[in-house]
mmCIF file of C-alpha atoms in Angstrom:
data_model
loop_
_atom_site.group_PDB
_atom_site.id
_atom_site.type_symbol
_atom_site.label_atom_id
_atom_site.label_comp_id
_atom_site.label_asym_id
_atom_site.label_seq_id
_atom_site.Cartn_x
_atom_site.Cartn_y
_atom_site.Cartn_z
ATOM 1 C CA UNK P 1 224.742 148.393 -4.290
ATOM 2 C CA UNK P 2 226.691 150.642 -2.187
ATOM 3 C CA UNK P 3 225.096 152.482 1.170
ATOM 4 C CA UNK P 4 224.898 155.994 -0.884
ATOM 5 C CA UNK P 5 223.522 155.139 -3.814
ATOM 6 C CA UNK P 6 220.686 152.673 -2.748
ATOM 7 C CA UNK P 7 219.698 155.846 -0.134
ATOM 8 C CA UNK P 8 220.065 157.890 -3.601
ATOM 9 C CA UNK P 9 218.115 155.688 -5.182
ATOM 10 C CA UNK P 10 215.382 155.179 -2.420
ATOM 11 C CA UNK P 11 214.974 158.959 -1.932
ATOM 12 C CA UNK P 12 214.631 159.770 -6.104
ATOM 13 C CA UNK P 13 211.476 156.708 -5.650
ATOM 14 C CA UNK P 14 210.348 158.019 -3.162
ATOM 15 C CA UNK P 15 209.778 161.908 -4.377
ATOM 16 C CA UNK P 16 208.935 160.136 -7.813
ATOM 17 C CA UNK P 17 205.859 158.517 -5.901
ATOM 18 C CA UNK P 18 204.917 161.372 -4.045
ATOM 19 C CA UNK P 19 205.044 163.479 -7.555
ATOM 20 C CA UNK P 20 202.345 160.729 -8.780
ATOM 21 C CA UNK P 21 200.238 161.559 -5.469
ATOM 22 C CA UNK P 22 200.278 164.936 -5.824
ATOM 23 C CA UNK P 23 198.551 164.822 -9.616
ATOM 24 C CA UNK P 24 195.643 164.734 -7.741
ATOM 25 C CA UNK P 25 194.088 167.160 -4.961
ATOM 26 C CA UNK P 26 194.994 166.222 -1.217
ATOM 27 C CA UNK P 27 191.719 165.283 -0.637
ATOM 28 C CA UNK P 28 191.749 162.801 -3.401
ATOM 29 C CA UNK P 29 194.932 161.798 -2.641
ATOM 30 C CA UNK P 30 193.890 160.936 1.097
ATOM 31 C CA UNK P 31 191.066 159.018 -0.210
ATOM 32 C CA UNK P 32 192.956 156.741 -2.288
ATOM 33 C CA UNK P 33 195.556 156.269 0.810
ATOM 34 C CA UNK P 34 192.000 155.089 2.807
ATOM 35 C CA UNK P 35 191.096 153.018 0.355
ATOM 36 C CA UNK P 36 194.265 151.120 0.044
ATOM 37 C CA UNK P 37 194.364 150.906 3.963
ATOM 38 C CA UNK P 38 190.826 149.529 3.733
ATOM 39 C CA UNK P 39 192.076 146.955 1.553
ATOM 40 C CA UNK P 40 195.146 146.137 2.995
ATOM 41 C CA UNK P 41 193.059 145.352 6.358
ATOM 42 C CA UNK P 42 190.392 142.791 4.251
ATOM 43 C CA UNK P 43 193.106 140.822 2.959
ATOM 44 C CA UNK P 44 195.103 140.918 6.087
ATOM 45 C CA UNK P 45 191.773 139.534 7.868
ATOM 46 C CA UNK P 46 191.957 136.524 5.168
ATOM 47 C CA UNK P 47 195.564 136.319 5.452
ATOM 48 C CA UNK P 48 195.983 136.951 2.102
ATOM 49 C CA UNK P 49 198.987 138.998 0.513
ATOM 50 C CA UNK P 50 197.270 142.771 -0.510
ATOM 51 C CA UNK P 51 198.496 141.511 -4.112
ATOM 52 C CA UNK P 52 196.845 138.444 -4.629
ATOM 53 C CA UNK P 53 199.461 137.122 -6.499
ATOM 54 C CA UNK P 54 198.336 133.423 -5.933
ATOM 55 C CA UNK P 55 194.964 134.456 -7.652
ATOM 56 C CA UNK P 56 194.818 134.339 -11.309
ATOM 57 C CA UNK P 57 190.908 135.768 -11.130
ATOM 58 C CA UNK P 58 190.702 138.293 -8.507
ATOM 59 C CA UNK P 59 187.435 139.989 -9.388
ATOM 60 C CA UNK P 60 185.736 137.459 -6.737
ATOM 61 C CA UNK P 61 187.701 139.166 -3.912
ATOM 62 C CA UNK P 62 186.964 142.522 -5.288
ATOM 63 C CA UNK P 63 183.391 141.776 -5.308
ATOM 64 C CA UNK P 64 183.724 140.493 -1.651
ATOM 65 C CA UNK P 65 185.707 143.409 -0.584
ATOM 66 C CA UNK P 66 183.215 145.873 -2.287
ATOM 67 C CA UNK P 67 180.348 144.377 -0.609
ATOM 68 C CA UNK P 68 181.780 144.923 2.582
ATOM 69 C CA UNK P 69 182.568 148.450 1.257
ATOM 70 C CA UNK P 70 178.971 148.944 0.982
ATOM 71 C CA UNK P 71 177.542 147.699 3.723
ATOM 72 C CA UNK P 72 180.219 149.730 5.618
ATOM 73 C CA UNK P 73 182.407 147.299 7.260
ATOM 74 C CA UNK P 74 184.914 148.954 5.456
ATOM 75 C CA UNK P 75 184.142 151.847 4.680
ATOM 76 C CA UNK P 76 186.416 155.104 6.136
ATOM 77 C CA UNK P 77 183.417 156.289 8.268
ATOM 78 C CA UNK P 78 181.997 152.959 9.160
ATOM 79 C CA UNK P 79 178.459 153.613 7.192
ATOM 80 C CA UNK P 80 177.037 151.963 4.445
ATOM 81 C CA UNK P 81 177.907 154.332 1.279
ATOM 82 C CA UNK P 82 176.438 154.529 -2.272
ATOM 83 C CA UNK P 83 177.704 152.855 -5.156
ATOM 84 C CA UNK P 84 179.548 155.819 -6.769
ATOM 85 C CA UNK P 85 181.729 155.868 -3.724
ATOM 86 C CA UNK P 86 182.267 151.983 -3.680
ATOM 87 C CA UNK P 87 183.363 152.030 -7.207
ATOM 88 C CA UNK P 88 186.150 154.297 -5.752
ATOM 89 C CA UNK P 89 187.581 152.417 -3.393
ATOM 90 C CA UNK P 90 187.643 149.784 -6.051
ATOM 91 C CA UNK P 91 189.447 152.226 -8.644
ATOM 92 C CA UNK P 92 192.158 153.140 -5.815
ATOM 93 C CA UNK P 93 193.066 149.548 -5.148
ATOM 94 C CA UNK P 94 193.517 149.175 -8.912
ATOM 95 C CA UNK P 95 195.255 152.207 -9.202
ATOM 96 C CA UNK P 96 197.984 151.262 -6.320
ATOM 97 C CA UNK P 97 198.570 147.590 -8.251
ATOM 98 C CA UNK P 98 198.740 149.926 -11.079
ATOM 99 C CA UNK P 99 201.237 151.934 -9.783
ATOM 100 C CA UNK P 100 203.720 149.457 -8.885
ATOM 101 C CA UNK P 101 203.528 148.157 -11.995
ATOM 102 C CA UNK P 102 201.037 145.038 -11.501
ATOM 103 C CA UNK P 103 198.175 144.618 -13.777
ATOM 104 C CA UNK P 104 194.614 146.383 -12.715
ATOM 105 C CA UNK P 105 192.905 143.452 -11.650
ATOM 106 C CA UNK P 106 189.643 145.670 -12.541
ATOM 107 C CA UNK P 107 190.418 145.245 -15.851
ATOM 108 C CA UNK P 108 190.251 142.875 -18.540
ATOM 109 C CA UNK P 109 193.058 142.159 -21.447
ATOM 110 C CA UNK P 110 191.522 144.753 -23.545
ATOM 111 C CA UNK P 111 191.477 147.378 -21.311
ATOM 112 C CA UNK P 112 187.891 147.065 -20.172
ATOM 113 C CA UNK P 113 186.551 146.692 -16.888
ATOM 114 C CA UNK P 114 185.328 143.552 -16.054
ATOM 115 C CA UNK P 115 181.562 143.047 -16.634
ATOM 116 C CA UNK P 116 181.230 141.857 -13.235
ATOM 117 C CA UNK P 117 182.016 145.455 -11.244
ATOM 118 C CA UNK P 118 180.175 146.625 -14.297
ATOM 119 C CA UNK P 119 176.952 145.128 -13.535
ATOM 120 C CA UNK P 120 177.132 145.721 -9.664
ATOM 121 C CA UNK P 121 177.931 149.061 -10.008
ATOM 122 C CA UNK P 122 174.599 149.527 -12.120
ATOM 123 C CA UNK P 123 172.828 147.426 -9.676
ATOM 124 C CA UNK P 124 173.649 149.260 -6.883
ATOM 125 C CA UNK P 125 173.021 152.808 -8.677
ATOM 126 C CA UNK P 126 169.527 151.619 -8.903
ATOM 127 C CA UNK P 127 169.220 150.942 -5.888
ATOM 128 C CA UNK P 128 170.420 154.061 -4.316
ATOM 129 C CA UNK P 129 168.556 157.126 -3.285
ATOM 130 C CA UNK P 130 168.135 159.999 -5.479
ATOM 131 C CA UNK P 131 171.877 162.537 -5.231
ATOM 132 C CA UNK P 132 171.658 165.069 -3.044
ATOM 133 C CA UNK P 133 171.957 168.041 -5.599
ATOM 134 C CA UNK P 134 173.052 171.118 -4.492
ATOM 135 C CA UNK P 135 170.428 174.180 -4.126
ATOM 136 C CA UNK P 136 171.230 177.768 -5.943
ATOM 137 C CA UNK P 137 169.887 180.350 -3.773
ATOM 138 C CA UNK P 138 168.044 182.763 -5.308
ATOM 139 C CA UNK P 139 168.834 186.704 -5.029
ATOM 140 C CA UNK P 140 166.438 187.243 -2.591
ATOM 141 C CA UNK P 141 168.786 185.658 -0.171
ATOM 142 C CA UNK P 142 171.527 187.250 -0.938
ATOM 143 C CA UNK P 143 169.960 190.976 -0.876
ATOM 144 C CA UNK P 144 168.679 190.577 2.691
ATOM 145 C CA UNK P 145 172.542 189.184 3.473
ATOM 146 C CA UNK P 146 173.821 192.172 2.182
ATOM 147 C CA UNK P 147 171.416 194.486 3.947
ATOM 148 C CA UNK P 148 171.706 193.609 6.895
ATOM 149 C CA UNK P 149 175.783 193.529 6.542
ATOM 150 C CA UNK P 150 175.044 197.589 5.359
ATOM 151 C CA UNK P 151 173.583 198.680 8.815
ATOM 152 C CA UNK P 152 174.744 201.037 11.225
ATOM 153 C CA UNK P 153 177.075 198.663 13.547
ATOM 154 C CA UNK P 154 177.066 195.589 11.798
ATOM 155 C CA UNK P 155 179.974 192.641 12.979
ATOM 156 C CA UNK P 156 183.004 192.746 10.716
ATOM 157 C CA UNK P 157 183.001 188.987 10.262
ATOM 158 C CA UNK P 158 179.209 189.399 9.002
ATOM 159 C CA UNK P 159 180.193 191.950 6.802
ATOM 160 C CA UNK P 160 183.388 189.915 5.910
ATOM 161 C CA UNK P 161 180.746 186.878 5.408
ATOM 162 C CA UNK P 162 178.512 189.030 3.197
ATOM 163 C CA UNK P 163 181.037 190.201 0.904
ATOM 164 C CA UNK P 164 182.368 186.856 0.118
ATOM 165 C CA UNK P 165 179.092 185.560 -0.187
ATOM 166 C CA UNK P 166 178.316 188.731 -2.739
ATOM 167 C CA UNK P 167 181.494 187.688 -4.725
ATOM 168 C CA UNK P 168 181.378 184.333 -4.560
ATOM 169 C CA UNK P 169 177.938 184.725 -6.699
ATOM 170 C CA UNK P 170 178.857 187.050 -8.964
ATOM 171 C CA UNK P 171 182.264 185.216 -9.932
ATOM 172 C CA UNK P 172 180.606 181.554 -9.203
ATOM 173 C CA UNK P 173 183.432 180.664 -7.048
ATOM 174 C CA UNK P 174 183.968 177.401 -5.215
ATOM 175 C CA UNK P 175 184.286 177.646 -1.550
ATOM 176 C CA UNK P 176 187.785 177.264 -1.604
ATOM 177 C CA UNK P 177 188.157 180.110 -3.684
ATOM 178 C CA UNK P 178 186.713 182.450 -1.390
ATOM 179 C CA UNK P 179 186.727 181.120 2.089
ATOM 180 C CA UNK P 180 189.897 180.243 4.570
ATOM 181 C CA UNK P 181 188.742 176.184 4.115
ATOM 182 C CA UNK P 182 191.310 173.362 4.074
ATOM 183 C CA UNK P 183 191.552 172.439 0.925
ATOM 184 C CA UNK P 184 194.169 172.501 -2.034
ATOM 185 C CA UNK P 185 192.780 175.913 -3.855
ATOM 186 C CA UNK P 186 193.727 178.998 -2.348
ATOM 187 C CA UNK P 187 191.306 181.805 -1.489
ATOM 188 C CA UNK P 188 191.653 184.930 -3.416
ATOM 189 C CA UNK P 189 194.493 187.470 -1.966
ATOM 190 C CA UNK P 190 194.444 190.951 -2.222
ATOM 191 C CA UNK P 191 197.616 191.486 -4.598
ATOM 192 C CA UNK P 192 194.601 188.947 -6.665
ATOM 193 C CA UNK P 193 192.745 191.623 -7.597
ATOM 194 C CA UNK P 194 192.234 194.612 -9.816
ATOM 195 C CA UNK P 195 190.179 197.981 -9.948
ATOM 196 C CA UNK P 196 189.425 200.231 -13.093
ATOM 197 C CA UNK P 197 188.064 203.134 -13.291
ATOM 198 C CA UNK P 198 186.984 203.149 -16.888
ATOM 199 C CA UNK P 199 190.347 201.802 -18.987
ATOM 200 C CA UNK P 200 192.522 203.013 -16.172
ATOM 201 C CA UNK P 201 193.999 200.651 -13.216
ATOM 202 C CA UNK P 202 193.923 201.964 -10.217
ATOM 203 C CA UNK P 203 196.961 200.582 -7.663
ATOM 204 C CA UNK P 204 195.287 199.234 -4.724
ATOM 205 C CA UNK P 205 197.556 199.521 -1.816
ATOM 206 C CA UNK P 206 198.038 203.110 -2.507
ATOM 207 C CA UNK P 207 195.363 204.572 -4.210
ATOM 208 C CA UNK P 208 192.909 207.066 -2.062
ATOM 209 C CA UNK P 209 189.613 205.610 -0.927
ATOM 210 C CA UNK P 210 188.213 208.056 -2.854
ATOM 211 C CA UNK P 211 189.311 206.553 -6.190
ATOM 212 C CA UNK P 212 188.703 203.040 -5.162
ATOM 213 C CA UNK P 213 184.967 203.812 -4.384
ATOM 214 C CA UNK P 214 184.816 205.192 -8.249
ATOM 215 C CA UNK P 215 185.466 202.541 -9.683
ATOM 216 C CA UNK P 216 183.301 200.837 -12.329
ATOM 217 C CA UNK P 217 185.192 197.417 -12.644
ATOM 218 C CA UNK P 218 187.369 194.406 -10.748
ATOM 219 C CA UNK P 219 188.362 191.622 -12.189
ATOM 220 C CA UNK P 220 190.074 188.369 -10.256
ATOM 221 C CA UNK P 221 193.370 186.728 -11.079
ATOM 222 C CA UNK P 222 193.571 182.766 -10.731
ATOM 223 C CA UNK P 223 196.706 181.215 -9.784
ATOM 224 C CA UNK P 224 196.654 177.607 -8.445
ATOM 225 C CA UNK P 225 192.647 177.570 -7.888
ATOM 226 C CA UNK P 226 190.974 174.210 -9.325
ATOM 227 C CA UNK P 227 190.046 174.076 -13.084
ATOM 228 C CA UNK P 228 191.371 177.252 -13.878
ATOM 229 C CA UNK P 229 194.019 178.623 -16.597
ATOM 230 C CA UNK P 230 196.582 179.667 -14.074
ATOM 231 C CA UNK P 231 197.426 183.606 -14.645
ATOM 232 C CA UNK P 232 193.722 183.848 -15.920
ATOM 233 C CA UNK P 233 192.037 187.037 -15.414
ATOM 234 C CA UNK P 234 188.075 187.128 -14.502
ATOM 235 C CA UNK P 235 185.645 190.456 -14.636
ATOM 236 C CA UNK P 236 183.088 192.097 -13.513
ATOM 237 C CA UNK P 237 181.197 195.783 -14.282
ATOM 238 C CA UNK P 238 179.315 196.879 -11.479
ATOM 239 C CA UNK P 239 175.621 195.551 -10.417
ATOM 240 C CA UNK P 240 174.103 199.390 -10.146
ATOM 241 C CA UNK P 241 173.150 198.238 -6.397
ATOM 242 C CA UNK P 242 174.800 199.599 -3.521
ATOM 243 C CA UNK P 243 175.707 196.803 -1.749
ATOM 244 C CA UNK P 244 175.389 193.699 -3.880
ATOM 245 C CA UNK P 245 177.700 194.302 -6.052
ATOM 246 C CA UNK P 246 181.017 192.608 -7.017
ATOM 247 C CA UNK P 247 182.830 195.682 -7.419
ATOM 248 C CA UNK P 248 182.093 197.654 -3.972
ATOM 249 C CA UNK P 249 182.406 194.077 -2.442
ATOM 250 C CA UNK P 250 186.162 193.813 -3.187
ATOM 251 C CA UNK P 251 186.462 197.966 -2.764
ATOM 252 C CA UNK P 252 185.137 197.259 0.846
ATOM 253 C CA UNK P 253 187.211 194.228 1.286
ATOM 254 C CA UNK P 254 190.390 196.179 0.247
ATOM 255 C CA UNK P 255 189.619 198.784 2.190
ATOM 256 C CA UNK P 256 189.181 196.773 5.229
ATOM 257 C CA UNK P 257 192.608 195.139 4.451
ATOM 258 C CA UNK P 258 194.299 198.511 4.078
ATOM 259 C CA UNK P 259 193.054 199.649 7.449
ATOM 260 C CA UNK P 260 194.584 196.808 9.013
ATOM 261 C CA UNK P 261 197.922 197.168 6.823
ATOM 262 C CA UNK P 262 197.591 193.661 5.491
ATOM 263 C CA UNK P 263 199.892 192.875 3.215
ATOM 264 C CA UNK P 264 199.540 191.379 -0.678
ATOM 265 C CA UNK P 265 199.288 187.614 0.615
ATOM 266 C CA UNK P 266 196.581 188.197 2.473
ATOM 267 C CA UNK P 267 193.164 186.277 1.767
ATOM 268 C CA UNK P 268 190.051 187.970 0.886
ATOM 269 C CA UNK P 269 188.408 186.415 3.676
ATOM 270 C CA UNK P 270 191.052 187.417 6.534
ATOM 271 C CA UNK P 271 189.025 189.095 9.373
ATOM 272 C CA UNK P 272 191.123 190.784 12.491
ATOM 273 C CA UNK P 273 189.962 190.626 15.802
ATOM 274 C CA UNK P 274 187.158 188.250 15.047
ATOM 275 C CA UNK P 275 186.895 184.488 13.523
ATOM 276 C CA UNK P 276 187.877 184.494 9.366
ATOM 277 C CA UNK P 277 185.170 183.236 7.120
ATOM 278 C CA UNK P 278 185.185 179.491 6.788
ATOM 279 C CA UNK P 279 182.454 177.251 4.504
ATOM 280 C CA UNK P 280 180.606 176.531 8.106
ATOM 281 C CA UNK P 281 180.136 180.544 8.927
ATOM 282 C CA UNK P 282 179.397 180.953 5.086
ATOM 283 C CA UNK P 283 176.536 178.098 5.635
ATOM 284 C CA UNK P 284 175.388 179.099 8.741
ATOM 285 C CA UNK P 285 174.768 182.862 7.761
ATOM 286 C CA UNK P 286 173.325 181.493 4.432
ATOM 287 C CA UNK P 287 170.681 178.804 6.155
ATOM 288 C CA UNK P 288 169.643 181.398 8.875
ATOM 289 C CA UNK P 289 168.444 183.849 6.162
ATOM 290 C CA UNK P 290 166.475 180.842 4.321
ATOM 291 C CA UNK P 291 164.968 180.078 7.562
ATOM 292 C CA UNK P 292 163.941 184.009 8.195
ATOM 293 C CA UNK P 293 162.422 184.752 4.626
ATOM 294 C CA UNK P 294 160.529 181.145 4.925
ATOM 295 C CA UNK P 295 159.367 178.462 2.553
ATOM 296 C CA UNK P 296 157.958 180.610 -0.198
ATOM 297 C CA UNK P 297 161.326 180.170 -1.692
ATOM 298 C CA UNK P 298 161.023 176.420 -2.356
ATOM 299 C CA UNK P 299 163.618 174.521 -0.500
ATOM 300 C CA UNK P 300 164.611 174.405 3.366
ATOM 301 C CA UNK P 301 167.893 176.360 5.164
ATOM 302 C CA UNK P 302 168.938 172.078 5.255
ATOM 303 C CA UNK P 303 169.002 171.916 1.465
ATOM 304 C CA UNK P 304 171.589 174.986 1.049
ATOM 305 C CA UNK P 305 175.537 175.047 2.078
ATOM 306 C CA UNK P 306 178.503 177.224 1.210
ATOM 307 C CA UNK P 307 178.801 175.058 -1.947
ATOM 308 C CA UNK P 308 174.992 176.696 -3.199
ATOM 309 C CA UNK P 309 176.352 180.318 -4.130
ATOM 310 C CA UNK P 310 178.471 178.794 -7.048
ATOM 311 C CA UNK P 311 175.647 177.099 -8.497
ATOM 312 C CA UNK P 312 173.270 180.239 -7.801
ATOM 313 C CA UNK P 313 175.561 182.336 -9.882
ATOM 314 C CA UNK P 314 174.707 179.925 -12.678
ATOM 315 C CA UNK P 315 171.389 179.616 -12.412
ATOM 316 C CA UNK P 316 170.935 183.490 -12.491
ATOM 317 C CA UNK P 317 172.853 183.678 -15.705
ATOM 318 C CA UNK P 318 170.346 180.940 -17.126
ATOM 319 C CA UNK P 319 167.451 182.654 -15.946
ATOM 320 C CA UNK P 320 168.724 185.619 -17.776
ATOM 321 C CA UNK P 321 168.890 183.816 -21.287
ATOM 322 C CA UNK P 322 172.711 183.463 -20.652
ATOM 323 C CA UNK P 323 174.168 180.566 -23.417
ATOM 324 C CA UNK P 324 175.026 177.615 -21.299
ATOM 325 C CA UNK P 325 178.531 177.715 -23.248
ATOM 326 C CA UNK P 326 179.033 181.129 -21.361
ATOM 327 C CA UNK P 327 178.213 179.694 -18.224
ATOM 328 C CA UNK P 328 180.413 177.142 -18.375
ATOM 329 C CA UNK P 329 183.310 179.708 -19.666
ATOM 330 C CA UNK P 330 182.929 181.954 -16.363
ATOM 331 C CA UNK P 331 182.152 179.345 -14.141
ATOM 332 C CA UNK P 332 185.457 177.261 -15.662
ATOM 333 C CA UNK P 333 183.936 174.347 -15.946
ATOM 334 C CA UNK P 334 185.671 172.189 -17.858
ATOM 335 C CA UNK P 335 183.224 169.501 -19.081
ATOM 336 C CA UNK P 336 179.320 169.415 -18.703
ATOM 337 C CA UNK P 337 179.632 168.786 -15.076
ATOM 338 C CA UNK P 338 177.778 172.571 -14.956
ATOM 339 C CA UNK P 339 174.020 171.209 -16.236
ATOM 340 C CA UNK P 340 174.344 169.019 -12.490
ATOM 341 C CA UNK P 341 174.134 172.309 -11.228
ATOM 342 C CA UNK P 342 171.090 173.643 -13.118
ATOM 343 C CA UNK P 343 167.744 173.136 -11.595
ATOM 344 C CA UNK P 344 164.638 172.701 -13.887
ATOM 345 C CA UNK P 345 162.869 173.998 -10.746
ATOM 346 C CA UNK P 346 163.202 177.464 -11.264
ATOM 347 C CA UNK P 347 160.143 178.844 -12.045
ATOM 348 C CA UNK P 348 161.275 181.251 -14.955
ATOM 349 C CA UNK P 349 163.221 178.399 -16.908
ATOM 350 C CA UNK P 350 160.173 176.273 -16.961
ATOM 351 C CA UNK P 351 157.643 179.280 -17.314
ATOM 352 C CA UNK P 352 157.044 179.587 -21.060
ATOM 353 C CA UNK P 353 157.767 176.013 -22.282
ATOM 354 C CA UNK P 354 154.128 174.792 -22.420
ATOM 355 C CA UNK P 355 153.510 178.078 -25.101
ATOM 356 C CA UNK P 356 156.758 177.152 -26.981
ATOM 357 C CA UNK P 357 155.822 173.334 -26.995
ATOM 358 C CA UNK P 358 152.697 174.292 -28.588
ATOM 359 C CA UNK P 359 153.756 175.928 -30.909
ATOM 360 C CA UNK P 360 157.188 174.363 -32.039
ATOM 361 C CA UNK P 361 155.170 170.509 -31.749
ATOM 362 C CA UNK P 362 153.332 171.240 -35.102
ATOM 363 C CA UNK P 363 155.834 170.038 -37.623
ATOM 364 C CA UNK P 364 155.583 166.702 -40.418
ATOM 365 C CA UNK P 365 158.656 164.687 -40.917
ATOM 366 C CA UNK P 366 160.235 164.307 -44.090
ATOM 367 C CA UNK P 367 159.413 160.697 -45.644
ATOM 368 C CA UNK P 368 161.597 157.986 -46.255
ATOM 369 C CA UNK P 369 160.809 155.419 -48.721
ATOM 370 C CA UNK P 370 158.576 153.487 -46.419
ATOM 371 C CA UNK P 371 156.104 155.979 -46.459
ATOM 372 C CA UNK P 372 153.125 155.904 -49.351
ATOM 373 C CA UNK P 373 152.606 159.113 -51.400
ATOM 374 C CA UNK P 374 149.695 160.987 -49.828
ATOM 375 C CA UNK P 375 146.894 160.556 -51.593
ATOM 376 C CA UNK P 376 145.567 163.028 -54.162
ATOM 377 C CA UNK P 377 141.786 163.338 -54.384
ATOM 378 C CA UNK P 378 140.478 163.208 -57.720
ATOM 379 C CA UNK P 379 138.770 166.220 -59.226
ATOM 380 C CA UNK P 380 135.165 165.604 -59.803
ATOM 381 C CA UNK P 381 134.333 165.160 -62.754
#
């Protein structure tokens, strides 16, 4: 093959691979690059090709390698890790054999993993501590945030913080979505959103303060963010609070863009002459105001992050009698990864169950043919 077409050819791989990377998020993406390093450095330390093409069987050395895994030999942070995790460093060494075209070694003819990572996997999932689920703060939290953001003087990165926080609940946004983190969703910009006043859109870069503080609804636009329909359009009517409220939250966000002539690009979360809101600030503002109101709410400021404010949005909506399949449709979750979010712990799920157990656990069953024919007690004669 001639110089220019082998560097043709090389370069058309090459993008062709990095197409197949980027089917995933970055972060994902990274992790399978770790695991594969991992790997590469276990067979290296047995002086064994990363392909084990010798091998006919080479669960064994999967095993060994996931062990190691586990214990954290090998592992990216040098910790031990729980099985979940170890069961993806095993998928991402499949998935690079895979990928050059070499059989999974995970898996069997049919198609099946092998019952050997089967069983470990459930071995080790018994054996691991109870997930760390995330905790939904209640609106308790979120009303003292937004007071204090509302008084005379307050810090334009609080009241940056605040707002995000206040729309980040009401739209159950990831924190992504809403806060300047690396990751591969994109906060919310300002050209993202919309204002009504009744059926009739207001333009937001030009229209007078005045009309932007009237109105009565905003909705979001989602372009790349994660498990959305790009070009899909979110709502929401006002709260009937002052301040917590997802309406005046993006009025005072676009008006605090305006003032600082931002242009359409900009994030939501952009702050000038001060630090932009991040996940940390978001966590930090959010733990501080657990700590302050105390532990009549049930969990500690450690048991809350940025993460909680999606999940809180949720579990509002399911105090409030909210269908679960209208959760899931304004949350966009796409399977029924939302009921991990749920907690049974809040009080006013659980409140009234006993009464409705009591009364909906009086039923018979309809017999099969098993059963004998009550009997009927003869008149007397």
């Amino acid at each position: 093959m001639d110089p220019t077409t082998a560097h043709r050819l090389r370069s058309d791989f090459c993008a062709a691979q990095e197409t197949i990377r980027e089917g995933v998020s970055h972060g994902r993406a990274t992790s399978a690059d770790t695991g594969w390093r991992k790997w590469c450095e276990f067979t290296a330390d047995l002086g064994l090709d990363p392909f084990l093409e010798t091998f006919e069987d080479k669960v064994p050395l999967l095993l060994i390698y996931a062990q190691r895994v586990r214990s954290g030999e090998f592992a990216a942070n040098k910790n031990p890790i729980r099985a979940r995790s170890v069961e993806d460093y095993i998928r991402f060494v499949g998935q690079t054999f895979s990928s050059v075209g070499t059989p999974d070694p995970r898996l069997t003819a049919s198609g099946k993993q092998d019952f050997r990572l089967q069983r470990t996997w459930a071995s080790w999932k018994k054996r691991d501590p109870a997930p760390d689920r995330v905790k939904p703060v209640p609106i308790q939290v979120l009303r003292r945030i937004a007071h204090l953001a509302g008084l005379p003087g307050a810090d334009p990165t609080f009241c940056a913080v605040a707002d995000m926080i206040i729309l980040a609940f009401f739209f159950l946004l990831r924190p992504g979505e809403y806060s300047d983190a690396p990751s591969d969703t994109s906060p919310f910009r300002l050209e993202d959103v919309q204002l009504f006043v009744g059926d009739t859109r207001l333009d937001i870069f030009t229209a007078p303060t005045t009309q932007l503080q009237a109105a009565t609804f905003a909705t979001l636009t989602f372009t790349d963010q994660k498990n959305s329909v790009r070009g899909e359009v979110i709502g929401m009517g006002t709260s009937g609070e002052t301040r917590l409220c997802p309406v005046l939250a993006l009025i005072r966000r676009i008006s605090y863009l305006r003032d600082n002539a931002a242009t359409p690009e900009t994030p939501l979360c952009q702050v000038y002459n001060g630090s932009n809101v991040t996940p940390t600030r978001i966590t930090e503002v959010l733990r501080s105001t657990v700590a302050a109101l105390g532990p009549s709410l049930g969990f500690l400021p450690s048991d809350i992050s940025a993460r909680c404010l999606r999940a809180a949005g949720a579990m509002a909506l399911l105090n409030s009698q909210v269908d679960s399949n209208v959760i899931q449709l304004i949350g966009r979750w796409k399977s029924d990864a939302m009921l991990r979010y749920l907690h049974v712990q809040a009080a006013p799920v659980m409140r009234d169950f006993s009464r409705l157990m009591l009364s909906g656990g009086h039923y018979t069953l309809l017999p099969n043919q098993l059963v004998p024919q009550a009997l009927v007690p003869q008149r007397a004669c």
